[in-house]
Coordinates of C-alpha atoms and ligand atoms in Angstrom, one line a residue:
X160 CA -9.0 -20.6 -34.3
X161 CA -9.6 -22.9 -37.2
X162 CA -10.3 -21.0 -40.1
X163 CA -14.1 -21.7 -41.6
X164 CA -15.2 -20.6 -44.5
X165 CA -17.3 -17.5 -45.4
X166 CA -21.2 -17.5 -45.8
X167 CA -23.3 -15.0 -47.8
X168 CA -26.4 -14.2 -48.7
X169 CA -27.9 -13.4 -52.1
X170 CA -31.0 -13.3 -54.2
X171 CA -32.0 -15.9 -56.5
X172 CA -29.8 -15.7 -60.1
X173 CA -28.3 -18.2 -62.1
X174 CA -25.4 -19.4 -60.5
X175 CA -22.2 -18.9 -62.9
X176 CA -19.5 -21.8 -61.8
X177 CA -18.2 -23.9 -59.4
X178 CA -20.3 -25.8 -56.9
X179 CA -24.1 -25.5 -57.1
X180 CA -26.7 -27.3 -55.0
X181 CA -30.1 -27.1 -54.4
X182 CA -33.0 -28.8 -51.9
X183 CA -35.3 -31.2 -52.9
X184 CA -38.2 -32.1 -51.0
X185 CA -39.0 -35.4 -50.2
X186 CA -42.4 -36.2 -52.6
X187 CA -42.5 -32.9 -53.6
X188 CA -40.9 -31.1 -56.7
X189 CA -37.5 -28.8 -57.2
X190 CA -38.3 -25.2 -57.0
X191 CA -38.9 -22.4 -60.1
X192 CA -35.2 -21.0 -59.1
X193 CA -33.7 -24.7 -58.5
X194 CA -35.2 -25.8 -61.9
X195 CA -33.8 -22.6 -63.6
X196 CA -30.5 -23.6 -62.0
X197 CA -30.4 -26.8 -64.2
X198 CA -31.1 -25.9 -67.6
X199 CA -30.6 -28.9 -69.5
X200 CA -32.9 -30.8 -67.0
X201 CA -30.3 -33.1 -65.7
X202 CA -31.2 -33.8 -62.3
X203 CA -34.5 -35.0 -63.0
X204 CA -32.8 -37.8 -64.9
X205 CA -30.2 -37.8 -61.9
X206 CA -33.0 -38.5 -59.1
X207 CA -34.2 -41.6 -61.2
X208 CA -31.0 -43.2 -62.1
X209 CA -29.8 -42.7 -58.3
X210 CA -33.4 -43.3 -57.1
X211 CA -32.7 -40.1 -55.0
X212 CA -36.5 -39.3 -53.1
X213 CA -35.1 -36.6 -50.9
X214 CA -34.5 -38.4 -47.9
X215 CA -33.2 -35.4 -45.1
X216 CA -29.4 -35.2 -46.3
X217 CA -29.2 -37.7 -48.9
X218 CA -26.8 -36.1 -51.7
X219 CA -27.0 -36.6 -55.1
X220 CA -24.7 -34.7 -58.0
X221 CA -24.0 -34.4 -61.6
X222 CA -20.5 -33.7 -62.7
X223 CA -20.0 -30.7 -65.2
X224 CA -23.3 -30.8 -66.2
X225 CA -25.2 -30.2 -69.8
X226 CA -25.7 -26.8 -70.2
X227 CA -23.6 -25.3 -67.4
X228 CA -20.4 -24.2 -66.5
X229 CA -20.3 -25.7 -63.1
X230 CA -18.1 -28.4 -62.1
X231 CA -21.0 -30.0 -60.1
X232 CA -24.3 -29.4 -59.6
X233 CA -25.5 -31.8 -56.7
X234 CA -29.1 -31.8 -55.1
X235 CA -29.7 -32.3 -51.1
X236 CA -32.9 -34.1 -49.8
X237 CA -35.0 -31.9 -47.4
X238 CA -36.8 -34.9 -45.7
X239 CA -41.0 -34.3 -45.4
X240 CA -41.7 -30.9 -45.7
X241 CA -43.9 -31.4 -42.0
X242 CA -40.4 -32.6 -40.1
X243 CA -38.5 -29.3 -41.4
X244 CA -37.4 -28.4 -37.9
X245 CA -34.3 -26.8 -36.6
X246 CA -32.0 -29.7 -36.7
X247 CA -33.3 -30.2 -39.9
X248 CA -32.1 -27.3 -42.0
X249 CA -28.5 -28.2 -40.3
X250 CA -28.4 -31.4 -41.4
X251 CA -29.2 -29.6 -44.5
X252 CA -26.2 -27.5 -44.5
X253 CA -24.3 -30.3 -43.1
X254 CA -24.8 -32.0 -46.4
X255 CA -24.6 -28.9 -48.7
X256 CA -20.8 -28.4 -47.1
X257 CA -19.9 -32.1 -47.7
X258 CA -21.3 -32.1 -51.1
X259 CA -20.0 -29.2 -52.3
X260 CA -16.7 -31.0 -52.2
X261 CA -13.0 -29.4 -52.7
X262 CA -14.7 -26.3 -54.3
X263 CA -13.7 -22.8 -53.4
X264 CA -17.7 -21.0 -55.0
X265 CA -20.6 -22.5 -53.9
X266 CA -23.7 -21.8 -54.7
X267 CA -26.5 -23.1 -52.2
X268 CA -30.0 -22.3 -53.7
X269 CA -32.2 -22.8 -50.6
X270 CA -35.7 -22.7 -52.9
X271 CA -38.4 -25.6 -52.8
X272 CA -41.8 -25.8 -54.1
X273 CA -44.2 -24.8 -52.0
X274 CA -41.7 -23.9 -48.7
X275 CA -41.0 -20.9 -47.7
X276 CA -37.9 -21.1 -45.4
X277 CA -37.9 -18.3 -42.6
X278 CA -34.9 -16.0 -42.1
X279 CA -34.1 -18.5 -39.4
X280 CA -33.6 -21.3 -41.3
X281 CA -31.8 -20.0 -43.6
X282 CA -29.0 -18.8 -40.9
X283 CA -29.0 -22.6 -39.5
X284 CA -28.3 -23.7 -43.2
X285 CA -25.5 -21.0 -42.7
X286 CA -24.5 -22.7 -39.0
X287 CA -24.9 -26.4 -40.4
X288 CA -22.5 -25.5 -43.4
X289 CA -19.9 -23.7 -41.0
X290 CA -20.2 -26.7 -38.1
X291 CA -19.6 -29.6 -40.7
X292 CA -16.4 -27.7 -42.5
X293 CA -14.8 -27.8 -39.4
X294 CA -11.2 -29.8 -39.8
X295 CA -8.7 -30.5 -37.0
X296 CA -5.4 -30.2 -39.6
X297 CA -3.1 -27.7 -38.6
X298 CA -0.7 -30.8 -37.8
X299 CA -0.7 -32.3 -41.6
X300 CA 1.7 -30.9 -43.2
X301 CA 0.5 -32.6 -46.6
X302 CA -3.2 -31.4 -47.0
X303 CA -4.6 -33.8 -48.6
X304 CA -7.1 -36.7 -48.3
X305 CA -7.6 -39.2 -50.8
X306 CA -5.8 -38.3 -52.8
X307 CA -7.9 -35.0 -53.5
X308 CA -6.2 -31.6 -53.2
X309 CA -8.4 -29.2 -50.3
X310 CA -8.7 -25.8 -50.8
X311 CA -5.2 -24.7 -48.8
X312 CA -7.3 -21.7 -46.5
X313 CA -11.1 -22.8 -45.9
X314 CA -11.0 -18.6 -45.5
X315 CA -10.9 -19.0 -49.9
X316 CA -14.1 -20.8 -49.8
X317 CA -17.1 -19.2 -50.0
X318 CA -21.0 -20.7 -49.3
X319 CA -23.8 -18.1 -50.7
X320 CA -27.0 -19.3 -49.9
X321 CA -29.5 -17.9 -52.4
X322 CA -32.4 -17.1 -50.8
X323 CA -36.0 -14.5 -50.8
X324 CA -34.8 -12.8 -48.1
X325 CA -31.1 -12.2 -48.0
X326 CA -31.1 -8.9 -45.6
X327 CA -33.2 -10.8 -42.7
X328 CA -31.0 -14.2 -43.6
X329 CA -27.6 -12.3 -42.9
X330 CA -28.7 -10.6 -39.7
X331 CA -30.0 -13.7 -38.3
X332 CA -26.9 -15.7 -39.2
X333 CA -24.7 -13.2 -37.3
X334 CA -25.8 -14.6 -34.2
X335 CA -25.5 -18.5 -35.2
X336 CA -22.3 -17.6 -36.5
X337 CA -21.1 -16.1 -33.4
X338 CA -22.5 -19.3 -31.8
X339 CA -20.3 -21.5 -34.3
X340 CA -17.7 -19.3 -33.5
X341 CA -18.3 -20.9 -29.6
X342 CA -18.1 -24.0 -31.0
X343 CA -14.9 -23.5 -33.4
X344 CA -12.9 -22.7 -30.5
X345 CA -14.3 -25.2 -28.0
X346 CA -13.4 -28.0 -30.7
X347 CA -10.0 -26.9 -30.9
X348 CA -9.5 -26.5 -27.3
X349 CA -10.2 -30.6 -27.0
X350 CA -8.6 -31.7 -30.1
X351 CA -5.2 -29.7 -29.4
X352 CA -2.5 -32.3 -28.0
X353 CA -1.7 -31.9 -24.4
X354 CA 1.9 -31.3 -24.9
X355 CA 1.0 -28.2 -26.6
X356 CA -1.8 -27.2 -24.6
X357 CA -1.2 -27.2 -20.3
X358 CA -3.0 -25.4 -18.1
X359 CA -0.8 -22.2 -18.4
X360 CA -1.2 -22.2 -22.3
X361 CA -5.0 -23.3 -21.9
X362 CA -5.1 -19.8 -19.5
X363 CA -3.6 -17.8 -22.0
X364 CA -6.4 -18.8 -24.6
X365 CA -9.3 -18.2 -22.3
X366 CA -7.5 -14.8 -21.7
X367 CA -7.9 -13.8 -25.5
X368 CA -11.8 -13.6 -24.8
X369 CA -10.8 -10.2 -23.6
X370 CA -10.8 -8.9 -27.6
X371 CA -14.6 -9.5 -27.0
X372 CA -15.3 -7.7 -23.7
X373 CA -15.0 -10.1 -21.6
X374 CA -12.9 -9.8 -17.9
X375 CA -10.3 -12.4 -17.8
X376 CA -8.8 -13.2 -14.3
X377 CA -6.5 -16.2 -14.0
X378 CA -6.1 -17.2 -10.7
X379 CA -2.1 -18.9 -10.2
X380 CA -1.3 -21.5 -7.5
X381 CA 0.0 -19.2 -5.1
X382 CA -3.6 -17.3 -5.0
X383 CA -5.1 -21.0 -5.2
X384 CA -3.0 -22.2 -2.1
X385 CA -4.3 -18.7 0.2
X386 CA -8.1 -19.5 -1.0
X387 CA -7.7 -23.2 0.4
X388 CA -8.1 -25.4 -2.8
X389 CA -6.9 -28.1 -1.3
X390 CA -9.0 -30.5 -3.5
X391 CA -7.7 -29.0 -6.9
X392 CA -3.9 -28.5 -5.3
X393 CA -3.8 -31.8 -4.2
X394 CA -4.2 -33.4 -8.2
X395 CA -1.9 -30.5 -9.8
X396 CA 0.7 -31.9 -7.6
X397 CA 1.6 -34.7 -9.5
X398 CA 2.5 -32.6 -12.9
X399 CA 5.3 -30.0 -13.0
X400 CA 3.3 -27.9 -15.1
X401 CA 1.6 -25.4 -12.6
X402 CA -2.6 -25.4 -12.4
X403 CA -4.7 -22.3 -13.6
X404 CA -8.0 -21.1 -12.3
X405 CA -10.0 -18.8 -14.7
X406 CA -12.7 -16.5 -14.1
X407 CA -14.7 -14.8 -17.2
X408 CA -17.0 -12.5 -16.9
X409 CA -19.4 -11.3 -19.7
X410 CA -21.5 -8.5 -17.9
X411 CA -24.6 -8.1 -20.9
X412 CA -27.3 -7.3 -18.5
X413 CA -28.6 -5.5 -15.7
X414 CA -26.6 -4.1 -13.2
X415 CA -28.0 -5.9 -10.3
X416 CA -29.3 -9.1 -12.3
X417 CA -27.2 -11.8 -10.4
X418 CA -25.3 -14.0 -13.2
X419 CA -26.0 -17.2 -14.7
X420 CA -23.0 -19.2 -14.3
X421 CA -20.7 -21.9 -15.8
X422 CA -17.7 -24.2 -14.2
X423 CA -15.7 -26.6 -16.2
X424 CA -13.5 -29.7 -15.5
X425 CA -10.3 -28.6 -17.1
X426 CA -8.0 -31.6 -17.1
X427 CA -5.5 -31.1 -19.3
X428 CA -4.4 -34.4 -19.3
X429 CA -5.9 -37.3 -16.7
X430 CA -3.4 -40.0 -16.9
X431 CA -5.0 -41.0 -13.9
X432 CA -2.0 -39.9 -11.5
X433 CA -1.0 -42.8 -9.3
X434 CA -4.2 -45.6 -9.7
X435 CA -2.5 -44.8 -13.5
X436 CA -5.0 -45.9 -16.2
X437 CA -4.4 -49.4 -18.6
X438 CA -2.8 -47.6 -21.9
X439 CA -5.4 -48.6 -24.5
X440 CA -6.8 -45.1 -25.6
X441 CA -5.4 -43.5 -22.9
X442 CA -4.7 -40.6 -25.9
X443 CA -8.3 -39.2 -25.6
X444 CA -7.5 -38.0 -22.5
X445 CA -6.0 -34.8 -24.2
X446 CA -9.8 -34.0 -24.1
X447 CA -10.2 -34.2 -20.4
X448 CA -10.7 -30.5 -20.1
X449 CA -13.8 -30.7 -22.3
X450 CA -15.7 -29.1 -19.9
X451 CA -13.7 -25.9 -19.9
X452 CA -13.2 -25.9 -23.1
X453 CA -17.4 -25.5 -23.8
X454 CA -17.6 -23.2 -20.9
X455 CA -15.0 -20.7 -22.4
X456 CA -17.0 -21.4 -26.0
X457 CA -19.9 -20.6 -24.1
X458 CA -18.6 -17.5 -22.9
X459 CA -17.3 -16.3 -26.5
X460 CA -20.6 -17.1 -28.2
X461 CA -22.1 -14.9 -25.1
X462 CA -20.1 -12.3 -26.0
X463 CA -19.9 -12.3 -29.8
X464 CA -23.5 -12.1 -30.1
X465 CA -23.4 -9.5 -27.0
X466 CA -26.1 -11.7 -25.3
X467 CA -28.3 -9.5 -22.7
X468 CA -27.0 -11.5 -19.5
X469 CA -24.4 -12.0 -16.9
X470 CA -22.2 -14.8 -17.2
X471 CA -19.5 -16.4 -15.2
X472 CA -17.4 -19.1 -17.1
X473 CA -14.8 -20.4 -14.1
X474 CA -12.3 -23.4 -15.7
X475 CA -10.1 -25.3 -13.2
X476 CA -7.3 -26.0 -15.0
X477 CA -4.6 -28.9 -13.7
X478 CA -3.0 -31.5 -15.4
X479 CA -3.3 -35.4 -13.7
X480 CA 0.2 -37.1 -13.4
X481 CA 2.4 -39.4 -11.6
X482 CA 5.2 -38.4 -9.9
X483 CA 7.5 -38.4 -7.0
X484 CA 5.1 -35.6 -5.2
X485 CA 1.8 -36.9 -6.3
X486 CA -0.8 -37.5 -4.4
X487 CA -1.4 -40.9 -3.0
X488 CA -4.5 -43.1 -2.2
X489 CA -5.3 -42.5 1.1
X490 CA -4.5 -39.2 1.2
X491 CA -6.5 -36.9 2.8
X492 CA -7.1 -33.1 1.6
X493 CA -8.9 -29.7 2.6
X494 CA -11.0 -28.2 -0.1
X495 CA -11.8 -24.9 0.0
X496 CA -15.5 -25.8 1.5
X497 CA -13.6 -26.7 4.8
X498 CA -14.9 -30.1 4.1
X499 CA -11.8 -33.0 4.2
X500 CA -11.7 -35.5 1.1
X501 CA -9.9 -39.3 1.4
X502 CA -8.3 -39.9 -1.8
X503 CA -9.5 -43.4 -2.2
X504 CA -8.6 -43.4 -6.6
X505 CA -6.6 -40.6 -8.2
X506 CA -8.3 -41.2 -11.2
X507 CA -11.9 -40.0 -9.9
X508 CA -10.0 -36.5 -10.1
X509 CA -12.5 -34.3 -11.6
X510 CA -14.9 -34.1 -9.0
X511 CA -11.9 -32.7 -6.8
X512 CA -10.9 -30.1 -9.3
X513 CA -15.0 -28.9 -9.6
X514 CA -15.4 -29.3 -5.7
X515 CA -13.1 -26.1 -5.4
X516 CA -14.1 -24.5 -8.6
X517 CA -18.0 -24.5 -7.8
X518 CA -17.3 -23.9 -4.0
X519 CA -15.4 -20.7 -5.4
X520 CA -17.7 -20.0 -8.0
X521 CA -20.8 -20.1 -5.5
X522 CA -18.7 -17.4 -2.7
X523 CA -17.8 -15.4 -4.8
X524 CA -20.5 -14.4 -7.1
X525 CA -23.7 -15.4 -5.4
X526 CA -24.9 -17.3 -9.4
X527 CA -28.6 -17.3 -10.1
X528 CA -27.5 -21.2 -11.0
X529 CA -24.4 -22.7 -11.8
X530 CA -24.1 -24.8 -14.6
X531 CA -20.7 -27.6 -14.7
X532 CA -20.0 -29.5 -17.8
X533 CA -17.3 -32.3 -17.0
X534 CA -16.2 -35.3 -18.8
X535 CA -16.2 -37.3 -15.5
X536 CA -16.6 -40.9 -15.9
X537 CA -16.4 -44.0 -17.9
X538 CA -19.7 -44.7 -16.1
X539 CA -21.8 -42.3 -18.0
X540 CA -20.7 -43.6 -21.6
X541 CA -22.1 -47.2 -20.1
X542 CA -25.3 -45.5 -19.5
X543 CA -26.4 -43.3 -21.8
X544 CA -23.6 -43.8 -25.5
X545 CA -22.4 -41.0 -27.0
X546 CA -26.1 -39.5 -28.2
X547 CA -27.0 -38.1 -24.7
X548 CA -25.1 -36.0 -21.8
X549 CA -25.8 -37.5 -18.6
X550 CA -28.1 -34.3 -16.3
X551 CA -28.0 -34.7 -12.3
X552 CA -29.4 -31.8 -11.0
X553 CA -30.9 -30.4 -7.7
X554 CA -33.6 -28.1 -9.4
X555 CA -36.2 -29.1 -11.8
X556 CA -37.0 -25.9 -13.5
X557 CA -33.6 -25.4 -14.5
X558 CA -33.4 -29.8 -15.4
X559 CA -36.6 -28.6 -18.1
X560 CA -34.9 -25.7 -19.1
X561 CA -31.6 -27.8 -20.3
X562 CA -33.4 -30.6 -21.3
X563 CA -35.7 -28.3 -23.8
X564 CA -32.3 -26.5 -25.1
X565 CA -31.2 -30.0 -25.7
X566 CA -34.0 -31.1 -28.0
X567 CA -34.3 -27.8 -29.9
X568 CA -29.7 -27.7 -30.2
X569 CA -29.7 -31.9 -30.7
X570 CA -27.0 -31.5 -28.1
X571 CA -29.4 -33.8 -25.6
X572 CA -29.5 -34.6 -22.2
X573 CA -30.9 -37.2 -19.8
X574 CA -31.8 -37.0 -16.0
X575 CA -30.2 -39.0 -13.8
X576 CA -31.6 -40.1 -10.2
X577 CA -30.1 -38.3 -6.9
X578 CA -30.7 -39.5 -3.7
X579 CA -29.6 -40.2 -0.2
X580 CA -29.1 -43.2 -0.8
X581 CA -26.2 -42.9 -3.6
X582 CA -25.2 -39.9 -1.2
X583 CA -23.9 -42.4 1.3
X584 CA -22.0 -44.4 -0.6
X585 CA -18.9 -41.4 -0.1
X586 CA -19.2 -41.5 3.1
X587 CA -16.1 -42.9 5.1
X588 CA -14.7 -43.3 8.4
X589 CA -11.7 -41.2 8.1
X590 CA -13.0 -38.1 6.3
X591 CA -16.1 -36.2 5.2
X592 CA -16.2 -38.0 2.4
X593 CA -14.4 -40.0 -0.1
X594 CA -13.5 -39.6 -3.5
X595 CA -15.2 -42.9 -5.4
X596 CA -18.2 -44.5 -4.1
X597 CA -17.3 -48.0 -5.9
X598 CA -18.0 -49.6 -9.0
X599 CA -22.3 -49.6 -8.7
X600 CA -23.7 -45.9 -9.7
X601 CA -20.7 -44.6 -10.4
X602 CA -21.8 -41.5 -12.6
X603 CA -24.4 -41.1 -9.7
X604 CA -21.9 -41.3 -6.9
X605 CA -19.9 -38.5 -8.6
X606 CA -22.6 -36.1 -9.0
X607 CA -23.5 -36.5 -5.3
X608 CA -20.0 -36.0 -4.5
X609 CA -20.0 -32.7 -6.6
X610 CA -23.7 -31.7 -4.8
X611 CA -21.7 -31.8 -1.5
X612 CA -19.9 -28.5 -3.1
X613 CA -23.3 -26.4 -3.8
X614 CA -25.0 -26.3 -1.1
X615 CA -28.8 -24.0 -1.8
X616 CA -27.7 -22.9 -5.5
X617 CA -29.7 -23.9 -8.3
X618 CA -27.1 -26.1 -10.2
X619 CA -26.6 -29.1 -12.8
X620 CA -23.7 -31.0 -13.3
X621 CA -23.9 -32.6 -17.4
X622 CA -21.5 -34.9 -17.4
X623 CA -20.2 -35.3 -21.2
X624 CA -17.6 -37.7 -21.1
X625 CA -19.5 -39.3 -24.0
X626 CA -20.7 -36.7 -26.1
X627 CA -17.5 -34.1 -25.8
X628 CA -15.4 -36.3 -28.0
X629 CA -15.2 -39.6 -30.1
X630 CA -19.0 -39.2 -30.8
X631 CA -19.4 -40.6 -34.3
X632 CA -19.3 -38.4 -37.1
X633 CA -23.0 -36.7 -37.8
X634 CA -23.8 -34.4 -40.7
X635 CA -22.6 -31.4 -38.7
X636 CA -19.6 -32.7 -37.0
X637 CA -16.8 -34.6 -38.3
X638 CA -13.9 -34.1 -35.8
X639 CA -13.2 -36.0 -32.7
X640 CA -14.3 -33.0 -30.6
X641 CA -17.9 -32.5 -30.8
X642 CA -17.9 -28.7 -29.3
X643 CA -21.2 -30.4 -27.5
X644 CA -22.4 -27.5 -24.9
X645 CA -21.8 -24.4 -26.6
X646 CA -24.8 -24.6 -28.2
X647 CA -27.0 -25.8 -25.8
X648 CA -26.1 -23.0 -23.0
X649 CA -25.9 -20.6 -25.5
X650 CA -30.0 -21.8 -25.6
X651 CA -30.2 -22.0 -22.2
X652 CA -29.1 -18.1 -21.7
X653 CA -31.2 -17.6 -24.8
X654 CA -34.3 -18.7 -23.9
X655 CA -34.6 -17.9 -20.5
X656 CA -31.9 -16.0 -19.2
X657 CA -31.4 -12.9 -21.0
X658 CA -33.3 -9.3 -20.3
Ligands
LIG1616 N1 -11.6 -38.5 -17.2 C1 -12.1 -39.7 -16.6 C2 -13.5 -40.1 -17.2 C3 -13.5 -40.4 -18.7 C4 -13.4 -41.7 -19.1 C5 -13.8 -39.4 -19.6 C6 -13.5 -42.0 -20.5 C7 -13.9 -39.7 -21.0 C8 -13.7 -41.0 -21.4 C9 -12.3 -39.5 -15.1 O1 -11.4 -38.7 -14.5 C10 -12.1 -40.9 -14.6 O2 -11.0 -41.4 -14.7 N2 -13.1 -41.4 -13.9 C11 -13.0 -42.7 -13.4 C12 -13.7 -42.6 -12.0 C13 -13.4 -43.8 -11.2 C14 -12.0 -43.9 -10.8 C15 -14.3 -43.7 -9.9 C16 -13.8 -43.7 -14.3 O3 -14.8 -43.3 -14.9 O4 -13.4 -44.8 -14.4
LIG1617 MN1 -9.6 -39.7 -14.1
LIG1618 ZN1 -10.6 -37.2 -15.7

């Protein structure tokens, strides 16, 4: 995993060198231990020559400043004291990472007049700081970037967060950073290259969740071919490297309390198969198995904090070529369900790679609701950008339930309509269904496919085609790979589904 750097906790005292940054309200003054921090008064002068009011994350910063032995003392805007909310405080450490620069000691002296941060907010300071130094760079071989030198192992650089109550802080930061920790490995996951990463390889990393506690079972293609996964064969074919199915089990609860579960589209790489895609950006689809990669973050955040719940995390795991024994339009296959699929597009292969997986996932462990995250169309980036998953879902108390861990995480989601009437559009005359139901609804038409694969169970399909990867850069993420559904299941399970 991509190292990150470490986070303490300390009581207030002067700060000695390196980085130092404190919060400033917006309207409101610098607090006793922020003040103390700046001896020769130099960010009051600051503030007015940069007309710097506080705005949430706006940076300002003195270099080596009178009276100090740092190397930069910068001040990060809290925003109105009233809008202090989660998101808040990690747009906070968002900022405090950026500003603190190429330093290896930083100092992050959460005081302000009047507000008393709680325990919590201090940890998502912590968890903002940890989620914005995340770098993809293990391919540069020359580290640096503008011609700055970065410190060589983000491991040598170390945030403490000054703050009243460092004991509480640190305790409730272990569980955010077991939660960035979700989101560390999930990023990776998407932004490793597919040559490197194939659905053996990808196997081999979900395996390692097994240092946590977690039961690991890959399922190969022989074992695939005796279940009858027809739907997730018939796109593997195409590639030489062999599919994977992945089963992870974090048992945290009660014995008999059924488990929450989670399936991911795992497409290594989605070339499209034989309707081949057009070549402009066709590189992004190294992050076609975005889905797996948050369920198995999921499933190590789970189990790093040692959440009190059952989880499933099942991956399917295929790669999506062209070849001399791919799988043509027209084709028809036998998923697992017993129910026959015409192949009308290769491309819409994700739906037949979860059709097994849920199918599976549903048998074999009876879920309480099953959860898939998929970056499964084009259609859903039309629809809703990059700021909001795309929810389809068959039950409304578990819709809320994501929605509401969407708003509290900022990794948001939006219902989308299901209905018979988008349900027929798959219909065809030669099969059960087909795979594409044309170019009107098209996110719709998928998620109907995919309900044709659940029957009774509670489930949601969140399909994050635009939110998984090429999001813009925010104050907490600035790699391709967003990480986006760690953190919100991780809520979900929070929340509501643990003892
Ligand atoms: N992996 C793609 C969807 C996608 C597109 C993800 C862009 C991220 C960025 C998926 O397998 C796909 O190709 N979907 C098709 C479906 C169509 C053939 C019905 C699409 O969206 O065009
Ligand atoms: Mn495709
Ligand atoms: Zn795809």
């Amino acid at each position: 995993m991509t190292d990150k750097p470490t986070v303490a906790f300390a009581k207030f005292a002067a700060p000695k060198k390196g980085s130092v940054i404190v919060l400033a309200p917006e309207g409101g003054d610098l607090g006793q231990a922020a003040a103390a921090a700046d001896p020769a008064g130099v960010l009051p002068k600051v503030f007015a020559a940069a007309e710097f009011k506080g705005k949430l994350a706006g940076t300002v910063e003195a270099l080596a400043p009178h009276g100090t032995d740092y190397d930069r003392l910068a001040a990060i805007g809290m925003g109105k004291p009233a809008a202090l909310n989660e998101q808040a405080w990690l747009q906070i450490g968002g900022a405090a990472a950026a500003a603190a620069r190429n330093a290896t000691e930083v100092t992050v002296i959460a005081d302000a007049a009047g507000l008393e941060p709680s325990a919590r907010d201090i940890a998502n300071i912590g968890l903002g700081i940890l989620l914005r130094a995340y770098v993809f760079d293990k391919y540069k071989t020359r580290k640096e970037e503008n011609g700055v030198k970065q410190p060589k192992n983000r491991k040598d650089v170390t945030f403490t967060i000054q703050c009243a109550d460092p004991g509480a802080a640190r305790k409730a930061f272990a569980e955010a950073s077991a939660v960035a920790d979700g989101v560390y490995l999930a990023r990776d996951l998407v932004n490793e290259p597919a040559n490197v990463l194939g659905p053996v390889e990808f196997a081999a990393k979900a395996k390692e969740l097994e240092g946590l506690g977690v039961k690991v079972e890959i399922l190969t293609e022989k074992e695939m071919k005796k279940l009858g996964m027809g739907a997730l064969l018939g796109v593997a074919q195409g590639s030489v490297r062999p599919p994977r199915l992945v089963v992870t089990q974090w048992n945290g609860g009660k014995q008999k309390q059924k488990p929450v579960a989670f399936v991911g589209k795992g497409v290594v790489f989605d070339t499209g198969g034989i309707s081949i895609k057009p070549a402009a950006s066709m590189e992004d689809m190294k992050g076609d198995m975005a889905g797996a990669a948050a369920v198995v973050g999921v499933m190590h955040a789970l189990a790093a904090r040692k959440a009190k719940t059952n989880a499933v995390g099942i991956i399917g795991l295929v790669e999506n070529m062209p070849d001399g024994n791919a799988q043509r339009p027209g084709d028809i296959v036998t998923s697992m369900s017993g129910q026959t699929i015409e192949i009308i597009n290769t491309d819409a292969e994700g739906r037949l790679v979860l059709a097994d997986a849920l199918w599976y996932c549903k048998e074999e462990y009876k879920p309480q609701f099953m959860v898939n995250l998929a970056t499964l169309t084009g259609a859903i980036i039309i629809a809703l950008g990059n700021s909001h998953a795309g929810l389809f879902s068959n039950d409304d108390a578990l819709s809320e339930h994501l929605t509401a861990a969407g708003l509290a995480t900022g990794e948001k989601v939006w219902r989308m309509p299901l209905g018979s009437e988008y349900d027929k559009l798959i219909d065809t005359k030669n099969a059960d269904m087909k795979n594409t139901g044309g170019r009107s609804a098209g996110s719709i038409t998928a998620a109907q496919f995919l309900k044709r694969f659940v029957d009774d169970t509670p489930w949601a399909h969140l399909d994050v085609a635009g939110t998984a990867m090429g999001s813009p850069s925010s104050e907490i993420n600035q790699s391709w790979a967003s990480g986006f559904g760690v953190r919100l299941l991780d809520r979900l399970v929070a929340d509501h589904y643990e003892r």
